[in-house]
GROMACS .gro file of N, CA and C in nm:
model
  228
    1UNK      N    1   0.618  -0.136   1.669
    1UNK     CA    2   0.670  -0.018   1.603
    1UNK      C    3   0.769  -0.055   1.492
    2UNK      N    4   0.727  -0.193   1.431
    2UNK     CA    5   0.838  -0.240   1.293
    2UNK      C    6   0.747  -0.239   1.202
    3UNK      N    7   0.772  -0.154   1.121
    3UNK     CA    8   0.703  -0.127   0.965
    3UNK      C    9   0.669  -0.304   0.924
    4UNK      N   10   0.796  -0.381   0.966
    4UNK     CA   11   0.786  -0.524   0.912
    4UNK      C   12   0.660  -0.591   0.948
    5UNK      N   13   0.676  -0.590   1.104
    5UNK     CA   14   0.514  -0.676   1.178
    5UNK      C   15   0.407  -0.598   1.097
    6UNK      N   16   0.411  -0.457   1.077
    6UNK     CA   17   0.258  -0.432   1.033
    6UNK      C   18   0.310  -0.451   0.879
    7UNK      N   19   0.333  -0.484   0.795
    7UNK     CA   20   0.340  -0.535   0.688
    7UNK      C   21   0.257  -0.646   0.670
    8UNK      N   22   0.322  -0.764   0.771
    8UNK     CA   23   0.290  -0.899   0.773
    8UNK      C   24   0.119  -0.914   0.816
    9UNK      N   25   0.111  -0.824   0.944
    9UNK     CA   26  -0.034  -0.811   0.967
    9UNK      C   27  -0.129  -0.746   0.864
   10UNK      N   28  -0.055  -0.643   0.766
   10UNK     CA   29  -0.146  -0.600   0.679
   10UNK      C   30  -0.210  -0.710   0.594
   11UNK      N   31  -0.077  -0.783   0.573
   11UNK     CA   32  -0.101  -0.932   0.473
   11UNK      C   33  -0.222  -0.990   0.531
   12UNK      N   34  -0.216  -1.018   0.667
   12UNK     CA   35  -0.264  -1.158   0.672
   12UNK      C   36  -0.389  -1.101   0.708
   13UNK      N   37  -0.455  -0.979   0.721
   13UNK     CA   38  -0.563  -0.920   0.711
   13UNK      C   39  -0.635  -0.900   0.564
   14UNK      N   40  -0.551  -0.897   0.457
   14UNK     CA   41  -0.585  -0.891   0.329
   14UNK      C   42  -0.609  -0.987   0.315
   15UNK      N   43  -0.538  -1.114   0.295
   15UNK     CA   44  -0.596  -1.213   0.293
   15UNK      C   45  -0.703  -1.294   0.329
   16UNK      N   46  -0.758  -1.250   0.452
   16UNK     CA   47  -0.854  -1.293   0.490
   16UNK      C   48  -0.965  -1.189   0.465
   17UNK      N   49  -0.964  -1.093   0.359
   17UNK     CA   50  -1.069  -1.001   0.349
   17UNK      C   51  -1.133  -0.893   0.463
   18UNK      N   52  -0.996  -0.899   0.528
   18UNK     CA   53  -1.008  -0.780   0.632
   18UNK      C   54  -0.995  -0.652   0.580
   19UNK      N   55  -1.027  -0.545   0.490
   19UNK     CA   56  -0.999  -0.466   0.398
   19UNK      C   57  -0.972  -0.407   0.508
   20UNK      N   58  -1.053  -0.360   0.581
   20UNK     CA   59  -1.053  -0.214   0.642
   20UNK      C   60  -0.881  -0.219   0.761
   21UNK      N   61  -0.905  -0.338   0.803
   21UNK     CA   62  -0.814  -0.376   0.927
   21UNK      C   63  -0.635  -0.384   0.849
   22UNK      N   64  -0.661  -0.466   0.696
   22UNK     CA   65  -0.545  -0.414   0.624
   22UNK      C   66  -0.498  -0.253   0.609
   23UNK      N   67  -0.605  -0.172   0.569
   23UNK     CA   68  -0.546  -0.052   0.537
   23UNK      C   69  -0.456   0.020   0.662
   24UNK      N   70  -0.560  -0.053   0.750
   24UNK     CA   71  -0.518   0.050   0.903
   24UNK      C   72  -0.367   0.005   0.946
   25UNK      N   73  -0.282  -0.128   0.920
   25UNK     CA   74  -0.206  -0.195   0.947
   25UNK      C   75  -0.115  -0.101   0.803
   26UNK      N   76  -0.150  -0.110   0.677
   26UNK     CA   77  -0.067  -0.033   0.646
   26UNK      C   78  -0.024   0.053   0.641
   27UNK      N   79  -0.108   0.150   0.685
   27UNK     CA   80  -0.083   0.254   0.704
   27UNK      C   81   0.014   0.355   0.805
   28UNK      N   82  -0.062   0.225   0.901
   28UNK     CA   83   0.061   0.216   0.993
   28UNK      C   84   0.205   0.216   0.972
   29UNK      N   85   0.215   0.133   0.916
   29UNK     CA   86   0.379   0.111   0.806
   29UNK      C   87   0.418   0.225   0.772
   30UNK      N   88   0.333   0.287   0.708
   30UNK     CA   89   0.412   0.385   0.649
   30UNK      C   90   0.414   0.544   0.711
   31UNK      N   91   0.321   0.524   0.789
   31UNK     CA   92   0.405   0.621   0.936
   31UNK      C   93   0.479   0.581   1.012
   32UNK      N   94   0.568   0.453   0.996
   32UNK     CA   95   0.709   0.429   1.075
   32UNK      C   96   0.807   0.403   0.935
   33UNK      N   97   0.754   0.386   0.820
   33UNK     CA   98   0.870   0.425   0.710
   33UNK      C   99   0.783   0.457   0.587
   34UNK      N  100   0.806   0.614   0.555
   34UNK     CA  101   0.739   0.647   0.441
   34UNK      C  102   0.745   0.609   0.313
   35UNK      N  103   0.906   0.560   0.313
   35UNK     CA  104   0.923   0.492   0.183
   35UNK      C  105   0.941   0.369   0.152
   36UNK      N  106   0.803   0.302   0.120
   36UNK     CA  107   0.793   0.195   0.091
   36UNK      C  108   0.677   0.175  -0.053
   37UNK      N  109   0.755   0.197  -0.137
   37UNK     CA  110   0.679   0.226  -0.280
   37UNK      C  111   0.541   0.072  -0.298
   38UNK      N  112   0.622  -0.033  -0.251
   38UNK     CA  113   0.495  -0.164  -0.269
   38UNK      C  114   0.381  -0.118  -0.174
   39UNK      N  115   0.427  -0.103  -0.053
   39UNK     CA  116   0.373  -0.041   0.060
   39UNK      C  117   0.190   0.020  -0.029
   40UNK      N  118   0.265   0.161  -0.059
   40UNK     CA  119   0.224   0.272  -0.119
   40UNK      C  120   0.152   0.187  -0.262
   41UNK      N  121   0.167   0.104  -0.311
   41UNK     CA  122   0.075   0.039  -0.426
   41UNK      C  123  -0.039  -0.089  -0.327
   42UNK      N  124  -0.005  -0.148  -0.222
   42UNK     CA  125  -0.077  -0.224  -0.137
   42UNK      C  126  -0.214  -0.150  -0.135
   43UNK      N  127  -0.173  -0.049  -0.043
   43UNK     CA  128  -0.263   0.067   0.002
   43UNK      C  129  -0.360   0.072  -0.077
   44UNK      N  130  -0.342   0.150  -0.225
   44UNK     CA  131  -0.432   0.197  -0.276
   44UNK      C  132  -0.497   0.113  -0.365
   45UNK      N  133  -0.489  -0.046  -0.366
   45UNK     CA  134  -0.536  -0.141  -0.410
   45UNK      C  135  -0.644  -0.186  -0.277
   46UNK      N  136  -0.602  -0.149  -0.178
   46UNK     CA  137  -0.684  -0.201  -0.073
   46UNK      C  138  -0.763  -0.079  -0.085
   47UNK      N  139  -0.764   0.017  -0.058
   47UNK     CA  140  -0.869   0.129  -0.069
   47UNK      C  141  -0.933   0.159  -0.215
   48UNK      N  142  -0.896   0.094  -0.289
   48UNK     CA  143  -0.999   0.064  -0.416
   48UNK      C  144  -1.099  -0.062  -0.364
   49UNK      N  145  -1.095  -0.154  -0.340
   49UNK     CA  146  -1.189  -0.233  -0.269
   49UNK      C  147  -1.279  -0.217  -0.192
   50UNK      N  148  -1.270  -0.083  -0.137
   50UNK     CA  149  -1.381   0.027  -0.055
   50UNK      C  150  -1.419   0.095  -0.120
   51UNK      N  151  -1.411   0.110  -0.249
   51UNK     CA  152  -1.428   0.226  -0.328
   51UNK      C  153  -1.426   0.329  -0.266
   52UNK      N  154  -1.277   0.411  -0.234
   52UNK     CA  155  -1.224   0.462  -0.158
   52UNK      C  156  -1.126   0.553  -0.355
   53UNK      N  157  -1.188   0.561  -0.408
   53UNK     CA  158  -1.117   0.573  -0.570
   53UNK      C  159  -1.017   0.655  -0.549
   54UNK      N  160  -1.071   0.817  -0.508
   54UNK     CA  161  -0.930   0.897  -0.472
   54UNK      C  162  -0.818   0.899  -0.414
   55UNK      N  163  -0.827   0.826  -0.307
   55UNK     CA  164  -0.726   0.797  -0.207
   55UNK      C  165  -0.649   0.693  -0.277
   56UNK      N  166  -0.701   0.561  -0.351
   56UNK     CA  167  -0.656   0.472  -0.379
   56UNK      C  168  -0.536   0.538  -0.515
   57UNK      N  169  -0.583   0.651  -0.582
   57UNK     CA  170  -0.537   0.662  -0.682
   57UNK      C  171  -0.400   0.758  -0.638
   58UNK      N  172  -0.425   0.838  -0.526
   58UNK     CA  173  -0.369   0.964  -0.473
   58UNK      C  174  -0.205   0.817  -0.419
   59UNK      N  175  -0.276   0.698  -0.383
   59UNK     CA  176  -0.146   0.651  -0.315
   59UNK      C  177  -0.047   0.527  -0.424
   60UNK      N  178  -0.151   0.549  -0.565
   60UNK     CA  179  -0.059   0.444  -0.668
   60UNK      C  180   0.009   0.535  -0.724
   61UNK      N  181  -0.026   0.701  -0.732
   61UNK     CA  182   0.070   0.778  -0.769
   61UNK      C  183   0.137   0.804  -0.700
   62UNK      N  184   0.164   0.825  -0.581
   62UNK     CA  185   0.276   0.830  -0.494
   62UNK      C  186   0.400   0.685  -0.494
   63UNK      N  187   0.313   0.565  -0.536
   63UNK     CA  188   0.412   0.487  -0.550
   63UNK      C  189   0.499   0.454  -0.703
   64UNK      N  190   0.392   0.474  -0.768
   64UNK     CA  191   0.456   0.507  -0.911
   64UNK      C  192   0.556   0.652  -0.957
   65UNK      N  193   0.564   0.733  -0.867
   65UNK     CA  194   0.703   0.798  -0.869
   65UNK      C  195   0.868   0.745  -0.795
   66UNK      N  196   0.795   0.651  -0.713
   66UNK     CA  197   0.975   0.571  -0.693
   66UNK      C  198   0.980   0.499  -0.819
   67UNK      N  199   0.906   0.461  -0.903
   67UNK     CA  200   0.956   0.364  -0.993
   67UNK      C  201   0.932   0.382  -1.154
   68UNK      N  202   0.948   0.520  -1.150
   68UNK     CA  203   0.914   0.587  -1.287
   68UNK      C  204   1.000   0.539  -1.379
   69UNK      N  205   1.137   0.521  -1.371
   69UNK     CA  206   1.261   0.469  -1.448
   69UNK      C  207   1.257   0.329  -1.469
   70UNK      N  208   1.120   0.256  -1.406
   70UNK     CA  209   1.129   0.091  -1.442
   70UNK      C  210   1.024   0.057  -1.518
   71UNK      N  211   1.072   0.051  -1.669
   71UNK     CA  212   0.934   0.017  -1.745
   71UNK      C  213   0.847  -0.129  -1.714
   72UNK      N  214   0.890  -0.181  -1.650
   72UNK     CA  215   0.876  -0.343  -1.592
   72UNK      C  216   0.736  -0.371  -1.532
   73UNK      N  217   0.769  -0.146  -1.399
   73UNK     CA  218   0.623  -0.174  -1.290
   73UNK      C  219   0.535  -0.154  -1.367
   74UNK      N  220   0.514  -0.096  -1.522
   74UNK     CA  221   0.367  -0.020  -1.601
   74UNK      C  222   0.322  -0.209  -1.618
   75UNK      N  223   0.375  -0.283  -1.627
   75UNK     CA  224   0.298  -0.380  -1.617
   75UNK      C  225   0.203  -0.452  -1.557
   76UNK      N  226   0.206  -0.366  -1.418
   76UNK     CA  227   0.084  -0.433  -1.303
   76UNK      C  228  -0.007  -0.324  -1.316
   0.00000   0.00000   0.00000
């Protein structure tokens, strides 16, 4: 129940091309802390890989409003 462990598990599921098993791990995360803006850009990079398009897009805009004031993030 630490946003952290399923972080780490989201990782090490991405990494190994676990798409589906990543999303579920992050998601997780962020029903034990909603605000986690990388979190929230992870996500919808992993659910673009499913071509999952809406969702993916529904959760880079949710993370691109914590960081509207940083011209830095339009770079990724």
């Amino acid at each position: 129940n630490d946003p952290t462990f399923a972080n780490i598990f989201a990782q090490i599921a991405l990494q190994n091309n676990l798409i589906k098993e990543g999303i579920i791990w992050l998601q997780k995360s962020l029903r034990l802390n909603p605000d986690q803006p990388a979190i929230l850009l992870n996500l919808g990079v992993a659910l673009s890989e499913i071509n999952q398009f809406n969702d993916a897009l529904r959760n880079q805009e949710r993370s691109l409003l914590y960081y509207q004031n940083y011209p830095v993030y339009y770079h990724y």
